Amino acid sequence: MAVSLGEEIMLLSLDDTTGAAKGESAARWGVAAGMLLELVMTGRVTVKGGRVEVFDPSPTGDPLLDGRLDRLARWVHGTSSSRKVTDWLTRDHAKGSQDVVGSLVARGLVTEEKHRALGVFPVRRYPEADGTVERELRARLAAAVLHGAEPDARTSALIALLHATGMHPQAFPGLPKKQVAPRMAHIAEGHWAGVSVREAIRNLQAAISAVTVVTVLSAVP
């Protein structure tokens, strides 16, 4: 089953048993960045100079990605702003995460459970329904990061985003960051991708750093 980078990041963030998101804020930024990078890798979008542009609006054939592409195209063509990557990630990270979870439910990888916290507040959780995709995903990550295997371009892109968002605990639960971060950084900085993808990753890394700093500072009373 082919899943997108955004879906892979979401799978890593969801607790298999409880369905609760671990590191939810980081996962949301990672999901938004993952879908944007996916569109870059399919040749639909360019990300350079801190800006995002739609290069080719034709459908990819993936309903989740096509929904993002349509939303992005309408935003790009409907705004007079600078179309900064940070603005798009800020705009899309919450909605994008909702759409990705919905896609995982539709694929049968997770199931949706609804209940009320304290009997009042509605809460949704997404425990694992089919773990085959996540097991294969974690095996790829372990091979590349823990065992030194040469990752393919998609795995390298995923590792770059996980490293940028600080999702080391979700990707490698139980392992200290210092054990995995150097190898993840090495993969992220490698020459495994074409020029356009490498530039997009550098832009996304900078954008994620900027938006997460703003998020942390805005939460400080």
Tab-separated table of C-alpha atoms in Angstrom:
chain	number	residue	atom	x	y	z
A	1	MET	CA	0.000	0.000	0.000
A	2	ALA	CA	1.538	3.312	-1.111
A	3	VAL	CA	1.210	6.001	1.537
A	4	SER	CA	2.368	9.600	1.402
A	5	LEU	CA	5.068	11.205	3.513
A	6	GLY	CA	2.396	13.034	5.497
A	7	GLU	CA	0.574	9.796	6.246
A	8	GLU	CA	3.809	8.120	7.318
A	9	ILE	CA	4.568	10.947	9.744
A	10	MET	CA	1.070	10.727	11.192
A	11	LEU	CA	1.335	6.954	11.615
A	12	LEU	CA	4.548	7.393	13.590
A	13	SER	CA	2.899	9.948	15.867
A	14	LEU	CA	-0.208	7.930	16.772
A	15	ASP	CA	-0.011	5.555	19.721
A	16	ASP	CA	-0.926	2.120	18.394
A	17	THR	CA	-3.054	1.192	21.411
A	18	THR	CA	-4.625	4.422	22.654
A	19	GLY	CA	-4.714	6.245	19.329
A	20	ALA	CA	-3.508	9.457	20.965
A	21	ALA	CA	-1.000	11.627	19.111
A	22	LYS	CA	2.479	11.756	20.651
A	23	GLY	CA	4.144	15.113	20.027
A	24	GLU	CA	1.006	16.356	18.305
A	25	SER	CA	2.287	19.847	17.518
A	26	ALA	CA	5.472	18.586	15.855
A	27	ALA	CA	3.487	15.977	13.948
A	28	ARG	CA	1.153	18.599	12.512
A	29	TRP	CA	4.028	20.653	11.140
A	30	GLY	CA	5.652	17.489	9.840
A	31	VAL	CA	2.484	16.335	8.103
A	32	ALA	CA	2.006	19.692	6.372
A	33	ALA	CA	5.648	19.775	5.307
A	34	GLY	CA	5.492	16.155	4.206
A	35	MET	CA	2.570	16.712	1.872
A	36	LEU	CA	4.200	19.817	0.434
A	37	LEU	CA	7.447	17.934	-0.169
A	38	GLU	CA	5.468	15.106	-1.757
A	39	LEU	CA	4.030	17.606	-4.240
A	40	VAL	CA	7.547	18.855	-4.961
A	41	MET	CA	8.719	15.291	-5.604
A	42	THR	CA	5.833	14.719	-8.042
A	43	GLY	CA	6.792	17.874	-9.968
A	44	ARG	CA	3.615	19.778	-9.072
A	45	VAL	CA	5.082	22.397	-6.740
A	46	THR	CA	8.327	24.307	-6.279
A	47	VAL	CA	9.653	25.512	-2.945
A	48	LYS	CA	12.614	27.850	-3.127
A	49	GLY	CA	13.721	31.154	-1.689
A	50	GLY	CA	11.295	30.634	1.176
A	51	ARG	CA	8.358	30.742	-1.236
A	52	VAL	CA	5.976	28.154	-2.599
A	53	GLU	CA	4.583	28.107	-6.140
A	54	VAL	CA	2.356	25.697	-8.045
A	55	PHE	CA	4.285	24.555	-11.109
A	56	ASP	CA	1.796	22.008	-12.466
A	57	PRO	CA	-1.807	21.881	-11.151
A	58	SER	CA	-2.669	18.586	-12.877
A	59	PRO	CA	-3.902	15.808	-10.543
A	60	THR	CA	-1.470	13.252	-9.143
A	61	GLY	CA	-4.068	10.506	-8.884
A	62	ASP	CA	-3.831	10.438	-5.092
A	63	PRO	CA	-7.001	11.965	-3.570
A	64	LEU	CA	-5.176	13.216	-0.471
A	65	LEU	CA	-2.402	14.932	-2.425
A	66	ASP	CA	-4.825	16.267	-5.015
A	67	GLY	CA	-6.869	17.866	-2.250
A	68	ARG	CA	-3.737	19.587	-0.943
A	69	LEU	CA	-2.721	20.656	-4.430
A	70	ASP	CA	-6.128	22.182	-5.117
A	71	ARG	CA	-6.135	23.975	-1.764
A	72	LEU	CA	-2.611	25.254	-2.339
A	73	ALA	CA	-3.364	26.432	-5.893
A	74	ARG	CA	-6.408	28.380	-4.709
A	75	TRP	CA	-4.353	29.959	-1.928
A	76	VAL	CA	-1.465	30.875	-4.229
A	77	HIS	CA	-3.715	32.404	-6.876
A	78	GLY	CA	-6.031	34.088	-4.420
A	79	THR	CA	-3.533	35.954	-2.291
A	80	SER	CA	-1.494	39.066	-2.878
A	81	SER	CA	0.915	38.140	-0.097
A	82	SER	CA	4.414	36.800	-0.607
A	83	ARG	CA	3.321	33.140	-0.567
A	84	LYS	CA	5.867	32.261	2.053
A	85	VAL	CA	6.361	28.614	2.956
A	86	THR	CA	5.889	29.537	6.613
A	87	ASP	CA	2.516	31.108	5.798
A	88	TRP	CA	1.348	27.961	4.017
A	89	LEU	CA	2.473	25.624	6.790
A	90	THR	CA	0.779	27.836	9.367
A	91	ARG	CA	-2.396	27.888	7.309
A	92	ASP	CA	-2.515	24.184	6.490
A	93	HIS	CA	-1.011	22.264	9.401
A	94	ALA	CA	-4.259	21.755	11.328
A	95	LYS	CA	-6.525	21.041	8.339
A	96	GLY	CA	-3.842	18.935	6.697
A	97	SER	CA	-3.525	16.716	9.753
A	98	GLN	CA	-7.285	16.201	9.865
A	99	ASP	CA	-7.322	15.187	6.205
A	100	VAL	CA	-4.385	12.813	6.679
A	101	VAL	CA	-6.048	11.093	9.629
A	102	GLY	CA	-9.203	10.766	7.558
A	103	SER	CA	-7.180	9.137	4.797
A	104	LEU	CA	-5.629	6.659	7.242
A	105	VAL	CA	-9.105	5.759	8.504
A	106	ALA	CA	-10.363	5.311	4.932
A	107	ARG	CA	-7.397	3.063	4.147
A	108	GLY	CA	-8.187	0.911	7.184
A	109	LEU	CA	-4.839	1.589	8.859
A	110	VAL	CA	-6.355	3.211	11.944
A	111	THR	CA	-9.847	3.291	13.374
A	112	GLU	CA	-11.661	6.318	14.762
A	113	GLU	CA	-12.956	6.220	18.326
A	114	LYS	CA	-15.056	9.009	19.817
A	115	HIS	CA	-15.726	9.721	23.461
A	116	ARG	CA	-16.140	12.653	25.826
A	117	ALA	CA	-13.438	13.704	28.267
A	118	LEU	CA	-14.927	14.424	31.691
A	119	GLY	CA	-18.242	13.606	30.085
A	120	VAL	CA	-18.243	16.968	28.291
A	121	PHE	CA	-15.429	17.575	25.826
A	122	PRO	CA	-15.483	15.542	22.604
A	123	VAL	CA	-12.264	13.606	22.016
A	124	ARG	CA	-11.226	11.491	19.044
A	125	ARG	CA	-8.565	8.826	19.103
A	126	TYR	CA	-7.127	6.731	16.279
A	127	PRO	CA	-5.761	3.374	17.450
A	128	GLU	CA	-4.084	1.015	15.028
A	129	ALA	CA	-6.290	-1.219	12.892
A	130	ASP	CA	-3.718	-2.634	10.474
A	131	GLY	CA	-0.079	-2.404	11.525
A	132	THR	CA	1.570	-3.814	8.404
A	133	VAL	CA	2.349	-0.432	6.834
A	134	GLU	CA	3.784	1.048	10.027
A	135	ARG	CA	5.903	-2.035	10.695
A	136	GLU	CA	7.415	-1.808	7.213
A	137	LEU	CA	7.947	1.920	7.721
A	138	ARG	CA	9.735	1.470	11.034
A	139	ALA	CA	11.858	-1.311	9.561
A	140	ARG	CA	13.025	1.046	6.789
A	141	LEU	CA	13.861	3.768	9.308
A	142	ALA	CA	15.751	1.355	11.544
A	143	ALA	CA	17.723	-0.053	8.620
A	144	ALA	CA	18.829	3.403	7.493
A	145	VAL	CA	19.403	5.121	10.835
A	146	LEU	CA	20.390	2.311	13.204
A	147	HIS	CA	22.056	-0.162	10.864
A	148	GLY	CA	23.673	2.088	8.266
A	149	ALA	CA	21.753	0.899	5.209
A	150	GLU	CA	21.566	3.282	2.261
A	151	PRO	CA	18.016	4.690	2.229
A	152	ASP	CA	16.064	5.369	-0.937
A	153	ALA	CA	14.972	8.913	-1.790
A	154	ARG	CA	11.565	8.668	-0.133
A	155	THR	CA	12.983	7.275	3.099
A	156	SER	CA	15.670	9.962	3.075
A	157	ALA	CA	13.027	12.662	2.606
A	158	LEU	CA	11.028	11.272	5.497
A	159	ILE	CA	14.096	11.159	7.753
A	160	ALA	CA	14.939	14.759	6.852
A	161	LEU	CA	11.468	15.908	7.927
A	162	LEU	CA	11.452	13.827	11.107
A	163	HIS	CA	14.804	15.329	12.042
A	164	ALA	CA	13.651	18.878	11.235
A	165	THR	CA	10.512	18.551	13.371
A	166	GLY	CA	12.300	16.900	16.294
A	167	MET	CA	10.249	13.718	15.996
A	168	HIS	CA	13.132	11.489	17.080
A	169	PRO	CA	11.114	9.997	20.006
A	170	GLN	CA	8.206	9.088	17.729
A	171	ALA	CA	10.442	7.565	15.069
A	172	PHE	CA	12.678	5.705	17.532
A	173	PRO	CA	10.814	5.295	20.827
A	174	GLY	CA	12.994	4.408	23.762
A	175	LEU	CA	16.225	5.559	22.152
A	176	PRO	CA	18.014	8.765	23.198
A	177	LYS	CA	18.083	11.530	20.622
A	178	LYS	CA	21.883	11.615	20.650
A	179	GLN	CA	21.938	8.043	19.387
A	180	VAL	CA	19.902	8.735	16.244
A	181	ALA	CA	20.171	12.482	15.499
A	182	PRO	CA	23.696	12.483	13.961
A	183	ARG	CA	22.826	9.779	11.444
A	184	MET	CA	19.477	11.443	10.639
A	185	ALA	CA	21.243	14.763	10.073
A	186	HIS	CA	23.797	13.054	7.818
A	187	ILE	CA	21.040	11.509	5.698
A	188	ALA	CA	19.115	14.804	5.553
A	189	GLU	CA	22.182	16.632	4.279
A	190	GLY	CA	23.122	14.016	1.708
A	191	HIS	CA	23.048	14.223	-2.074
A	192	TRP	CA	20.337	11.635	-2.598
A	193	ALA	CA	17.871	14.022	-4.249
A	194	GLY	CA	17.787	16.304	-7.258
A	195	VAL	CA	18.487	19.994	-6.947
A	196	SER	CA	14.831	21.035	-6.674
A	197	VAL	CA	14.084	18.552	-3.896
A	198	ARG	CA	17.251	19.418	-1.962
A	199	GLU	CA	16.342	23.099	-2.131
A	200	ALA	CA	12.776	22.354	-1.047
A	201	ILE	CA	14.026	20.391	1.954
A	202	ARG	CA	16.351	23.197	3.017
A	203	ASN	CA	13.457	25.659	2.720
A	204	LEU	CA	11.123	23.378	4.663
A	205	GLN	CA	13.698	22.821	7.399
A	206	ALA	CA	14.106	26.582	7.798
A	207	ALA	CA	10.334	27.122	7.722
A	208	ILE	CA	9.676	24.420	10.322
A	209	SER	CA	12.319	25.937	12.577
A	210	ALA	CA	10.708	29.360	12.211
A	211	VAL	CA	7.096	28.312	12.813
A	212	THR	CA	7.914	26.066	15.762
A	213	VAL	CA	9.863	28.852	17.448
A	214	VAL	CA	6.911	31.182	16.981
A	215	THR	CA	4.570	28.532	18.378
A	216	VAL	CA	6.711	28.036	21.463
A	217	LEU	CA	7.093	31.767	22.085
A	218	SER	CA	3.365	32.430	21.640
A	219	ALA	CA	2.612	29.774	24.270
A	220	VAL	CA	4.776	31.520	26.860
A	221	PRO	CA	2.618	33.684	29.179
